[in-house]
Amino acid sequence: MRRADRLFQILQILRRQRAPITAAALAEELETSKRTVYRDIADLLAQRVPIRGEAGTGYVLERGFDMPPLMLTPDEIEVAVLGAQWVAHRGDVALRRAAQDLIAKIAATVPEHLRQFVLEPATGAPPALDQAPDALDMAEVRAAIRAGTKIALRYRDEAGRESERVVWPVVVGYLEATRVLIAWCELRQDFRSFRTDRVVAATFLKERYGERPSALRARWRKALPRRREPPARVGAASTGDR
């Protein structure tokens, strides 16, 4: 790895870490020696990069430090393009357009010698086959998730039974052929998933639910381990869901 690339990678590692990271851990990820890491850290400090810490304790990049946002490696470019391709084939209309715009922006911004990784990537996401259409405005759903507002749903389950729900939207999950809205259901008093193609009608309410969206997401993540267990086969527990 070239020295300039190594210095940039050290900054990337420090940016994604919240706790101090030792020279040994940096050396292991960079596949180099601790002595080289010490020398690189000294070089970055000489360039006024705000790194706190010392040998044996660990290093932290102070908040507020900014780097050019599109100093991307070839692997990072391919990750971004692959992800954008996947969304361009499987996202809703707004996200598909945004994914196409993202690929174009990356191609227009990266240096010439890296443009081939955008225009002729070594990886690709195939088009989705038999994808079920959404029955509600997904851009509005994402706006409700960010704003922490409720959605009133009329929902038809896999058996064709309809129910009325008021939900607190948490996140949209993208599966191969369907999308699901994960939400806290006021009727069930629990987290539920709703296939977006089975929504009969949706009303986006102005009413906010009584906690921050980040707190609701944290509560959902905490509930995930128990929800991964095989569910009991009780009809009432799944009525109107999935």
Backbone as JSON, one array per atom type, in Angstrom:
{
  "sequence": "MRRADRLFQILQILRRQRAPITAAALAEELETSKRTVYRDIADLLAQRVPIRGEAGTGYVLERGFDMPPLMLTPDEIEVAVLGAQWVAHRGDVALRRAAQDLIAKIAATVPEHLRQFVLEPATGAPPALDQAPDALDMAEVRAAIRAGTKIALRYRDEAGRESERVVWPVVVGYLEATRVLIAWCELRQDFRSFRTDRVVAATFLKERYGERPSALRARWRKALPRRREPPARVGAASTGDR",
  "N": [[0.84, -1.19, 0.0], [0.58, 2.18, -0.89], [2.17, 4.99, 0.72], [0.65, 7.38, 0.89], [-1.93, 6.37, 0.48], [-2.09, 4.77, 2.71], [-2.02, 6.61, 4.82], [-4.42, 7.94, 4.34], [-6.17, 5.79, 4.76], [-5.78, 5.31, 7.47], [-6.98, 7.6, 8.55], [-9.61, 7.08, 7.73], [-10.19, 4.79, 9.25], [-10.0, 5.83, 11.85], [-12.08, 7.66, 11.73], [-14.36, 6.07, 11.72], [-14.34, 4.92, 14.18], [-15.37, 5.11, 17.56], [-14.35, 4.7, 20.09], [-11.0, 4.81, 21.49], [-8.41, 3.56, 19.37], [-5.86, 1.2, 19.17], [-2.35, 1.28, 18.24], [-1.53, -1.25, 17.55], [-3.91, -2.49, 16.69], [-4.49, -0.87, 14.5], [-2.24, -1.44, 12.92], [-2.68, -4.15, 12.39], [-5.05, -4.12, 10.83], [-4.16, -2.61, 8.66], [-2.18, -4.16, 7.74], [0.55, -3.84, 8.35], [3.46, -2.69, 10.18], [3.65, -1.86, 13.74], [5.52, 0.12, 14.19], [5.54, 1.48, 11.75], [2.95, 2.52, 11.83], [3.16, 4.26, 14.05], [4.93, 6.12, 12.95], [3.4, 7.07, 10.82], [1.22, 8.23, 12.17], [2.59, 10.28, 13.48], [3.32, 11.77, 11.24], [0.79, 12.6, 10.33], [-0.03, 14.16, 12.49], [1.87, 16.17, 12.25], [0.87, 17.39, 10.03], [-1.18, 18.79, 11.04], [-3.48, 17.35, 11.63], [-6.14, 16.65, 13.77], [-5.52, 14.5, 15.97], [-5.94, 12.67, 18.88], [-4.29, 11.1, 21.66], [-1.94, 8.45, 22.41], [0.96, 6.32, 22.02], [0.34, 2.98, 23.02], [-1.99, 3.6, 24.39], [-4.04, 4.41, 22.62], [-5.68, 5.88, 19.77], [-7.66, 8.71, 18.8], [-9.72, 10.43, 16.55], [-10.42, 13.78, 16.57], [-13.62, 15.32, 16.86], [-15.21, 17.18, 14.24], [-13.22, 17.34, 12.41], [-12.65, 17.45, 8.98], [-12.74, 15.85, 5.81], [-12.1, 15.73, 2.27], [-15.09, 14.7, 0.75], [-15.29, 12.8, -1.32], [-12.97, 11.31, -1.59], [-12.36, 8.49, -2.49], [-11.62, 4.98, -2.35], [-10.9, 2.42, -4.84], [-12.33, 0.05, -4.06], [-14.26, 1.14, -2.32], [-15.69, 2.72, -4.11], [-16.79, 0.74, -5.77], [-18.4, -0.56, -3.92], [-20.28, 1.49, -3.35], [-21.41, 1.87, -5.9], [-22.42, -0.71, -6.44], [-24.33, -0.95, -4.38], [-26.0, 1.18, -5.11], [-26.87, 0.28, -7.6], [-28.38, -1.94, -6.82], [-30.46, -0.7, -5.38], [-31.5, 0.84, -7.45], [-32.76, -1.09, -8.96], [-34.59, -2.19, -7.2], [-35.75, -0.36, -5.45], [-38.29, 2.1, -4.49], [-39.97, 4.49, -6.67], [-38.86, 7.09, -6.19], [-36.46, 6.49, -4.83], [-35.17, 4.92, -6.73], [-34.65, 6.78, -8.75], [-32.97, 8.48, -7.3], [-30.83, 6.74, -6.82], [-29.82, 6.33, -9.4], [-29.03, 8.95, -9.96], [-27.05, 9.22, -8.01], [-25.03, 7.45, -8.88], [-24.32, 8.76, -11.25], [-23.36, 11.17, -10.19], [-21.14, 10.3, -8.7], [-19.53, 9.32, -10.76], [-19.01, 11.71, -12.09], [-17.49, 13.08, -10.28], [-15.28, 11.71, -9.15], [-11.71, 11.21, -9.57], [-10.22, 10.97, -12.88], [-8.79, 8.56, -13.3], [-10.11, 6.79, -11.69], [-12.6, 6.55, -12.67], [-13.37, 4.4, -14.24], [-14.12, 2.45, -12.45], [-16.64, 3.16, -11.78], [-18.09, 3.38, -14.18], [-17.58, 0.98, -15.47], [-17.97, -1.3, -13.62], [-16.76, -4.09, -11.66], [-18.6, -5.62, -10.42], [-22.12, -6.35, -10.09], [-25.68, -5.77, -9.79], [-28.41, -7.78, -10.43], [-31.51, -7.22, -12.28], [-34.62, -7.02, -10.46], [-36.95, -9.67, -10.23], [-40.39, -10.24, -10.77], [-41.31, -8.39, -8.82], [-43.28, -7.26, -6.17], [-45.66, -4.62, -6.35], [-45.65, -1.49, -4.55], [-48.27, -0.44, -2.36], [-48.67, 1.98, -1.24], [-47.49, 5.34, -0.75], [-44.14, 5.41, -0.77], [-42.23, 7.37, -0.4], [-43.58, 9.14, 1.25], [-43.83, 7.47, 3.44], [-41.16, 7.21, 4.29], [-40.72, 9.86, 4.99], [-42.47, 10.08, 7.16], [-41.26, 8.32, 8.94], [-38.87, 9.69, 9.49], [-39.93, 12.01, 10.63], [-41.3, 11.08, 12.81], [-44.06, 10.56, 12.91], [-47.45, 9.26, 12.93], [-49.06, 6.56, 11.09], [-52.07, 5.66, 9.6], [-53.36, 2.6, 8.77], [-55.12, 0.52, 6.47], [-55.19, -2.84, 6.26], [-54.51, -5.88, 4.55], [-54.19, -9.21, 5.29], [-52.3, -12.3, 4.63], [-54.28, -14.17, 4.43], [-56.36, -12.79, 3.42], [-57.86, -11.26, 5.17], [-59.01, -8.19, 6.45], [-57.88, -5.38, 8.37], [-57.9, -2.56, 10.59], [-55.33, -0.35, 11.36], [-53.27, 1.69, 13.47], [-50.11, 2.86, 13.23], [-46.67, 3.2, 14.32], [-44.18, 4.14, 12.43], [-41.06, 2.52, 11.85], [-38.87, 1.48, 10.25], [-38.12, 0.75, 6.8], [-37.96, -2.33, 5.28], [-36.11, -3.99, 2.79], [-36.69, -6.61, 0.75], [-36.1, -9.42, -1.48], [-38.23, -9.62, -3.38], [-40.27, -8.18, -2.26], [-41.31, -5.44, -0.11], [-41.19, -4.42, 3.3], [-42.85, -2.75, 5.91], [-41.69, -1.96, 8.98], [-43.07, -1.5, 12.1], [-44.39, -0.05, 15.14], [-47.3, -1.32, 16.4], [-50.33, -0.02, 17.37], [-52.65, -1.44, 17.89], [-51.83, -4.12, 18.38], [-49.95, -3.65, 20.3], [-47.2, -4.04, 20.02], [-44.22, -4.65, 18.06], [-44.6, -4.94, 14.59], [-44.55, -6.33, 11.25], [-45.39, -5.16, 8.03], [-46.34, -6.02, 4.86], [-45.76, -4.04, 2.06], [-47.19, -4.27, -0.29], [-49.59, -5.27, 0.48], [-51.07, -3.38, 1.68], [-54.12, -1.79, 1.89], [-55.17, 0.79, 2.13], [-53.84, 3.96, 3.1], [-53.33, 6.5, 5.49], [-51.57, 9.36, 6.15], [-50.79, 10.65, 9.11], [-50.75, 13.71, 11.02], [-50.17, 13.56, 13.63], [-47.8, 13.09, 16.17], [-45.99, 10.34, 17.56], [-45.3, 9.34, 20.99], [-42.46, 9.42, 21.52], [-38.95, 9.82, 20.71], [-37.9, 9.26, 17.3], [-35.41, 7.91, 17.13], [-35.27, 6.67, 19.62], [-37.41, 4.91, 19.44], [-36.49, 3.24, 17.38], [-34.29, 2.14, 18.69], [-35.6, 0.68, 20.66], [-36.92, -1.17, 19.1], [-34.71, -2.55, 17.98], [-33.71, -3.71, 20.29], [-35.72, -5.49, 20.82], [-35.42, -7.35, 18.84], [-33.86, -9.85, 19.23], [-35.6, -11.58, 20.71], [-37.7, -11.71, 18.94], [-36.74, -13.15, 16.86], [-36.99, -15.73, 17.52], [-38.69, -18.87, 16.82], [-42.06, -18.29, 16.05], [-44.98, -18.85, 18.08], [-47.67, -20.92, 17.0], [-50.21, -19.33, 16.78], [-53.23, -18.2, 15.77], [-54.44, -15.65, 16.28], [-52.3, -14.08, 16.95], [-51.0, -13.42, 14.65], [-52.77, -12.22, 13.0], [-53.6, -10.05, 10.43], [-50.98, -9.26, 10.05], [-47.97, -9.41, 8.13]],
  "CA": [[0.0, 0.0, 0.0], [1.34, 3.42, -0.93], [2.12, 5.74, 1.97], [-0.49, 8.3, 0.85], [-3.14, 5.56, 0.66], [-2.11, 4.29, 4.09], [-2.41, 7.74, 5.67], [-5.86, 8.14, 4.15], [-6.89, 4.69, 5.39], [-5.74, 5.54, 8.92], [-8.03, 8.57, 8.83], [-10.89, 6.41, 7.58], [-10.38, 3.91, 10.41], [-10.26, 6.69, 13.01], [-13.4, 8.29, 11.56], [-15.46, 5.14, 12.03], [-14.21, 4.45, 15.55], [-15.73, 6.04, 18.63], [-13.4, 4.47, 21.18], [-9.6, 4.83, 21.03], [-7.93, 2.35, 18.7], [-4.43, 1.1, 19.42], [-1.47, 1.13, 17.09], [-1.52, -2.66, 17.17], [-5.11, -2.76, 15.91], [-4.3, -0.2, 13.21], [-1.25, -2.19, 12.15], [-3.28, -5.41, 11.93], [-5.97, -3.85, 9.72], [-3.4, -2.09, 7.52], [-1.18, -5.19, 7.39], [1.86, -3.22, 8.43], [4.02, -2.8, 11.53], [3.31, -0.79, 14.67], [6.47, 1.21, 13.99], [5.05, 2.27, 10.62], [1.78, 3.26, 12.3], [3.63, 5.38, 14.86], [5.5, 7.11, 12.06], [2.31, 7.68, 10.06], [0.48, 9.11, 13.09], [3.41, 11.48, 13.66], [3.21, 12.57, 10.01], [-0.54, 13.23, 10.31], [-0.01, 15.24, 13.49], [2.66, 17.27, 11.69], [0.0, 18.06, 9.06], [-2.24, 19.42, 11.85], [-4.68, 16.52, 11.77], [-6.4, 16.63, 15.22], [-5.58, 13.15, 16.54], [-5.6, 12.62, 20.31], [-3.86, 9.8, 22.14], [-0.51, 8.18, 22.38], [1.3, 4.91, 21.9], [-0.04, 2.16, 24.17], [-3.33, 3.97, 24.86], [-4.96, 4.4, 21.49], [-5.83, 7.15, 19.08], [-9.01, 9.16, 18.48], [-9.8, 11.61, 15.69], [-11.33, 14.73, 17.19], [-14.8, 15.7, 16.07], [-15.09, 18.43, 13.51], [-12.24, 17.23, 11.34], [-13.33, 17.17, 7.72], [-11.92, 15.44, 4.68], [-12.87, 15.76, 1.02], [-16.03, 13.6, 0.89], [-15.22, 11.77, -2.35], [-11.67, 10.66, -1.68], [-12.78, 7.1, -2.36], [-10.78, 3.94, -2.91], [-11.65, 1.62, -5.82], [-13.29, -0.84, -3.4], [-15.37, 1.96, -1.83], [-16.49, 3.11, -5.27], [-17.58, -0.41, -6.21], [-19.46, -0.77, -2.91], [-21.32, 2.51, -3.55], [-22.09, 1.61, -7.17], [-23.2, -1.94, -6.3], [-25.5, -0.64, -3.58], [-26.9, 2.02, -5.9], [-27.49, -0.59, -8.61], [-29.4, -2.76, -6.16], [-31.61, 0.17, -5.1], [-32.08, 1.25, -8.73], [-33.61, -2.18, -9.44], [-35.56, -2.67, -6.21], [-36.32, 0.71, -4.66], [-39.47, 2.76, -5.04], [-39.65, 5.4, -7.78], [-37.97, 8.17, -5.75], [-35.15, 5.94, -4.52], [-34.54, 4.49, -7.99], [-34.11, 7.98, -9.39], [-31.85, 8.95, -6.5], [-29.71, 5.82, -7.03], [-29.24, 6.65, -10.7], [-28.35, 10.24, -9.82], [-25.85, 9.01, -7.21], [-24.0, 6.86, -9.75], [-23.86, 9.81, -12.16], [-22.56, 12.14, -9.42], [-19.85, 9.7, -8.38], [-18.74, 9.29, -12.0], [-18.61, 13.07, -12.45], [-16.69, 13.7, -9.23], [-14.03, 11.01, -8.86], [-10.65, 11.45, -10.56], [-10.34, 10.25, -14.15], [-8.25, 7.2, -13.24], [-11.03, 5.96, -10.92], [-13.94, 6.56, -13.29], [-13.69, 3.07, -14.78], [-14.76, 1.64, -11.41], [-18.04, 3.57, -11.77], [-18.72, 3.13, -15.47], [-17.39, -0.42, -15.83], [-17.68, -1.99, -12.35], [-16.54, -5.54, -11.72], [-19.74, -6.26, -9.77], [-23.4, -5.83, -10.57], [-26.91, -6.3, -9.19], [-29.37, -8.08, -11.5], [-32.86, -6.68, -12.08], [-35.52, -7.82, -9.63], [-37.99, -10.36, -10.99], [-41.69, -10.41, -10.1], [-41.37, -7.58, -7.61], [-44.63, -6.81, -5.84], [-45.72, -3.15, -6.3], [-46.1, -0.87, -3.3], [-49.65, 0.05, -2.38], [-48.69, 3.27, -0.57], [-46.41, 6.23, -1.17], [-42.99, 5.09, 0.07], [-41.57, 8.62, -0.03], [-44.32, 9.62, 2.42], [-43.49, 6.58, 4.55], [-39.84, 7.6, 4.79], [-40.88, 11.16, 5.64], [-43.11, 9.83, 8.45], [-40.25, 7.71, 9.8], [-37.96, 10.74, 9.94], [-40.65, 13.0, 11.44], [-41.89, 10.47, 14.01], [-45.52, 10.7, 12.88], [-48.19, 8.01, 12.81], [-49.74, 6.21, 9.84], [-53.26, 4.81, 9.74], [-53.36, 1.62, 7.68], [-56.08, -0.58, 6.29], [-54.23, -3.85, 5.84], [-55.06, -7.2, 4.23], [-53.16, -10.21, 5.56], [-52.14, -13.32, 3.61], [-55.53, -14.91, 4.31], [-57.37, -11.91, 2.85], [-58.61, -10.57, 6.2], [-58.63, -6.78, 6.56], [-57.93, -4.79, 9.71], [-57.51, -1.15, 10.68], [-54.2, -0.2, 12.27], [-52.5, 2.92, 13.58], [-48.76, 2.36, 13.49], [-45.56, 4.14, 14.45], [-43.22, 3.54, 11.5], [-39.67, 2.42, 12.33], [-37.92, 1.32, 9.15], [-38.6, -0.02, 5.66], [-37.05, -3.42, 4.94], [-36.13, -4.34, 1.37], [-36.45, -8.02, 0.47], [-35.84, -9.65, -2.9], [-39.4, -9.34, -4.22], [-41.24, -7.38, -1.53], [-40.82, -4.52, 0.91], [-42.0, -4.49, 4.51], [-42.79, -1.64, 6.84], [-41.6, -2.36, 10.38], [-43.73, -0.43, 12.86], [-45.09, -0.36, 16.39], [-48.73, -1.36, 16.13], [-51.12, 0.34, 18.57], [-53.63, -2.5, 18.14], [-51.17, -5.29, 18.95], [-49.03, -3.22, 21.35], [-45.94, -4.72, 19.76], [-43.7, -4.38, 16.74], [-45.15, -5.8, 13.54], [-44.1, -6.02, 9.89], [-46.51, -5.08, 7.1], [-45.91, -5.99, 3.47], [-46.3, -2.81, 1.47], [-48.12, -4.59, -1.38], [-50.86, -5.71, 1.05], [-51.77, -2.24, 2.26], [-55.31, -1.43, 1.12], [-55.26, 2.25, 2.17], [-52.96, 4.56, 4.12], [-53.48, 7.92, 5.77], [-50.41, 9.84, 6.87], [-51.31, 11.54, 10.13], [-49.85, 14.74, 11.54], [-49.93, 13.29, 15.04], [-46.54, 12.45, 16.51], [-46.06, 9.41, 18.68], [-44.76, 9.96, 22.19], [-41.03, 9.26, 21.77], [-38.11, 10.2, 19.58], [-37.72, 8.16, 16.36], [-34.21, 7.14, 17.46], [-35.59, 5.84, 20.77], [-38.27, 3.83, 18.96], [-35.63, 2.3, 16.67], [-33.5, 1.43, 19.69], [-36.49, -0.28, 21.32], [-37.14, -2.24, 18.11], [-33.5, -3.38, 17.89], [-33.63, -4.48, 21.53], [-36.72, -6.55, 20.75], [-35.13, -8.28, 17.75], [-33.47, -11.22, 19.6], [-36.74, -12.44, 21.08], [-38.6, -11.88, 17.8], [-36.15, -14.1, 15.93], [-37.36, -17.08, 17.92], [-39.84, -19.36, 16.06], [-43.3, -17.85, 16.69], [-46.01, -19.83, 18.39], [-48.67, -20.96, 15.95], [-51.48, -18.84, 17.32], [-53.8, -17.41, 14.69], [-54.71, -14.27, 16.64], [-51.04, -13.33, 17.08], [-50.49, -13.0, 13.35], [-53.85, -11.68, 12.21], [-53.37, -8.73, 9.87], [-49.56, -9.01, 9.87], [-47.3, -10.17, 7.09]],
  "C": [[0.88, 1.25, 0.0], [1.15, 4.2, 0.38], [0.9, 6.67, 2.01], [-1.8, 7.55, 1.08], [-3.26, 5.09, 2.11], [-2.53, 5.41, 5.05], [-3.92, 7.99, 5.56], [-6.66, 7.05, 4.84], [-6.87, 4.81, 6.91], [-6.83, 6.53, 9.32], [-9.41, 7.93, 8.73], [-11.2, 5.52, 8.79], [-10.73, 4.73, 11.65], [-11.64, 7.33, 12.92], [-14.52, 7.36, 11.98], [-15.41, 4.6, 13.44], [-14.65, 5.52, 16.53], [-14.79, 5.92, 19.81], [-11.97, 4.55, 20.64], [-9.21, 3.5, 20.4], [-6.41, 2.33, 18.79], [-3.64, 1.0, 18.12], [-1.44, -0.31, 16.61], [-2.73, -3.01, 16.31], [-5.03, -2.1, 14.54], [-3.34, -0.99, 12.33], [-1.83, -3.48, 11.59], [-4.2, -5.17, 10.74], [-5.22, -3.4, 8.47], [-2.36, -3.07, 7.02], [0.22, -4.56, 7.3], [2.37, -3.36, 9.86], [3.55, -1.65, 12.42], [4.26, 0.4, 14.49], [6.03, 2.11, 12.84], [3.84, 3.1, 11.03], [2.21, 4.46, 13.13], [4.18, 6.5, 13.98], [4.4, 7.83, 11.26], [1.49, 8.63, 10.94], [1.26, 10.4, 13.31], [3.34, 12.38, 12.43], [1.86, 13.29, 9.94], [-0.61, 14.37, 11.33], [0.77, 16.44, 12.98], [1.87, 18.05, 10.64], [-1.22, 18.69, 9.73], [-3.56, 18.65, 11.84], [-4.93, 16.33, 13.26], [-6.62, 15.22, 15.76], [-5.15, 13.24, 18.0], [-5.19, 11.2, 20.68], [-2.37, 9.64, 22.04], [-0.28, 6.69, 22.3], [0.94, 4.16, 23.18], [-1.43, 2.43, 24.68], [-4.35, 3.86, 23.75], [-5.15, 5.8, 20.95], [-7.3, 7.42, 18.75], [-8.9, 10.39, 17.59], [-10.82, 12.56, 16.27], [-12.48, 15.08, 16.26], [-14.57, 17.04, 15.38], [-14.07, 18.38, 12.4], [-12.96, 16.8, 10.07], [-12.31, 16.78, 6.67], [-12.76, 15.6, 3.42], [-13.77, 14.53, 0.96], [-15.9, 12.51, -0.15], [-13.8, 11.31, -2.62], [-11.89, 9.18, -1.46], [-11.73, 6.16, -2.95], [-11.58, 3.19, -3.97], [-12.68, 0.7, -5.18], [-14.5, -0.06, -2.89], [-16.28, 2.4, -2.96], [-17.37, 1.94, -5.71], [-18.68, -0.75, -5.21], [-20.61, 0.2, -3.15], [-22.11, 2.23, -4.82], [-22.95, 0.35, -7.09], [-24.46, -1.69, -5.5], [-26.51, 0.2, -4.35], [-27.59, 1.22, -6.99], [-28.63, -1.4, -8.01], [-30.65, -1.93, -5.9], [-32.29, 0.59, -6.41], [-33.0, 0.18, -9.3], [-34.75, -2.5, -8.49], [-36.21, -1.58, -5.37], [-37.63, 1.23, -5.25], [-39.02, 3.81, -6.05], [-38.65, 6.47, -7.36], [-36.57, 7.65, -5.48], [-34.43, 5.45, -5.78], [-33.91, 5.68, -8.7], [-32.9, 8.5, -8.63], [-30.63, 8.06, -6.69], [-29.04, 6.09, -8.37], [-28.47, 7.97, -10.66], [-27.04, 10.08, -9.04], [-24.72, 8.44, -8.07], [-23.44, 7.92, -10.69], [-22.99, 10.83, -11.43], [-21.19, 11.58, -9.07], [-18.95, 9.7, -9.61], [-18.22, 10.67, -12.37], [-17.61, 13.67, -11.47], [-15.35, 13.03, -9.0], [-12.98, 11.35, -9.91], [-10.77, 10.54, -11.78], [-9.9, 8.8, -14.02], [-9.13, 6.25, -12.43], [-12.39, 5.81, -11.59], [-14.34, 5.2, -13.85], [-14.4, 2.2, -13.75], [-16.24, 2.0, -11.25], [-18.73, 3.11, -13.04], [-18.62, 1.68, -15.91], [-17.05, -1.23, -14.58], [-17.52, -3.49, -12.55], [-17.67, -6.32, -11.07], [-21.02, -5.66, -10.32], [-24.57, -6.49, -9.86], [-27.92, -6.55, -10.29], [-30.72, -7.44, -11.23], [-33.7, -7.61, -11.22], [-36.62, -8.41, -10.5], [-39.25, -10.47, -10.14], [-41.78, -9.63, -8.79], [-42.78, -7.06, -7.38], [-44.66, -5.28, -5.74], [-46.16, -2.65, -4.93], [-47.52, -0.35, -3.45], [-49.79, 1.34, -1.57], [-47.46, 4.05, -0.98], [-45.21, 6.04, -0.25], [-42.2, 6.34, 0.44], [-42.25, 9.23, 1.2], [-44.0, 8.75, 3.65], [-42.14, 6.99, 5.15], [-39.9, 8.95, 5.51], [-41.5, 10.99, 7.03], [-42.13, 9.2, 9.44], [-39.32, 8.78, 10.36], [-38.64, 11.72, 10.88], [-41.22, 12.42, 12.72], [-43.39, 10.64, 14.07], [-46.19, 9.37, 12.56], [-48.77, 7.82, 11.4], [-50.93, 5.34, 10.17], [-53.33, 3.9, 8.52], [-54.65, 0.81, 7.67], [-55.29, -1.68, 5.61], [-54.93, -5.19, 5.61], [-53.96, -8.24, 4.42], [-53.17, -11.29, 4.48], [-53.4, -14.16, 3.42], [-56.65, -14.05, 3.75], [-58.19, -11.15, 3.87], [-58.09, -9.14, 6.34], [-58.75, -6.31, 8.0], [-57.48, -3.34, 9.62], [-56.41, -1.02, 11.72], [-53.74, 1.26, 12.32], [-51.11, 2.49, 14.01], [-47.77, 3.52, 13.62], [-44.42, 3.59, 13.59], [-41.78, 3.61, 12.03], [-38.68, 2.41, 11.18], [-38.59, 0.55, 8.03], [-37.54, -1.07, 5.34], [-37.22, -3.82, 3.49], [-35.75, -5.8, 1.19], [-36.32, -8.2, -1.04], [-37.02, -9.24, -3.77], [-40.42, -8.46, -3.53], [-40.53, -6.39, -0.61], [-41.75, -4.63, 2.11], [-41.78, -3.24, 5.33], [-42.78, -2.21, 8.25], [-42.14, -1.2, 11.21], [-44.24, -0.97, 14.19], [-46.58, -0.24, 16.13], [-49.51, -1.06, 17.41], [-52.14, -0.75, 18.9], [-52.99, -3.69, 18.86], [-50.25, -4.95, 20.13], [-47.69, -3.97, 21.24], [-45.46, -4.3, 18.37], [-44.24, -5.41, 15.76], [-44.54, -5.39, 12.2], [-45.29, -6.12, 8.95], [-45.97, -5.04, 5.67], [-46.56, -4.81, 2.77], [-47.26, -3.09, 0.32], [-49.46, -5.06, -0.85], [-51.61, -4.59, 1.77], [-52.93, -1.86, 1.34], [-55.44, 0.09, 1.03], [-54.35, 2.75, 3.29], [-53.27, 6.04, 4.25], [-52.31, 8.36, 6.63], [-50.86, 10.94, 7.83], [-50.28, 12.59, 10.53], [-49.44, 14.46, 12.99], [-48.6, 12.57, 15.25], [-46.76, 11.42, 17.61], [-45.18, 9.93, 19.81], [-43.31, 9.7, 22.51], [-40.25, 9.64, 20.53], [-37.97, 9.01, 18.63], [-36.5, 7.3, 16.68], [-34.46, 6.21, 18.64], [-36.48, 4.67, 20.37], [-37.44, 2.79, 18.21], [-34.79, 1.49, 17.64], [-34.34, 0.35, 20.39], [-36.77, -1.46, 20.39], [-35.91, -3.16, 18.03], [-33.36, -4.25, 19.14], [-34.59, -5.66, 21.51], [-36.38, -7.61, 19.72], [-34.74, -9.67, 18.22], [-34.66, -12.11, 19.94], [-37.66, -12.67, 19.91], [-38.02, -12.82, 16.77], [-36.48, -15.54, 16.3], [-38.56, -17.53, 17.1], [-41.14, -18.97, 16.75], [-44.23, -19.0, 17.01], [-47.1, -19.76, 17.34], [-50.04, -20.62, 16.53], [-52.06, -17.89, 16.3], [-53.96, -15.94, 15.06], [-53.44, -13.44, 16.7], [-50.56, -12.8, 15.75], [-51.57, -12.36, 12.48], [-53.51, -10.26, 11.73], [-51.91, -8.39, 9.67], [-49.03, -9.91, 8.78], [-48.26, -10.42, 5.96]]
}
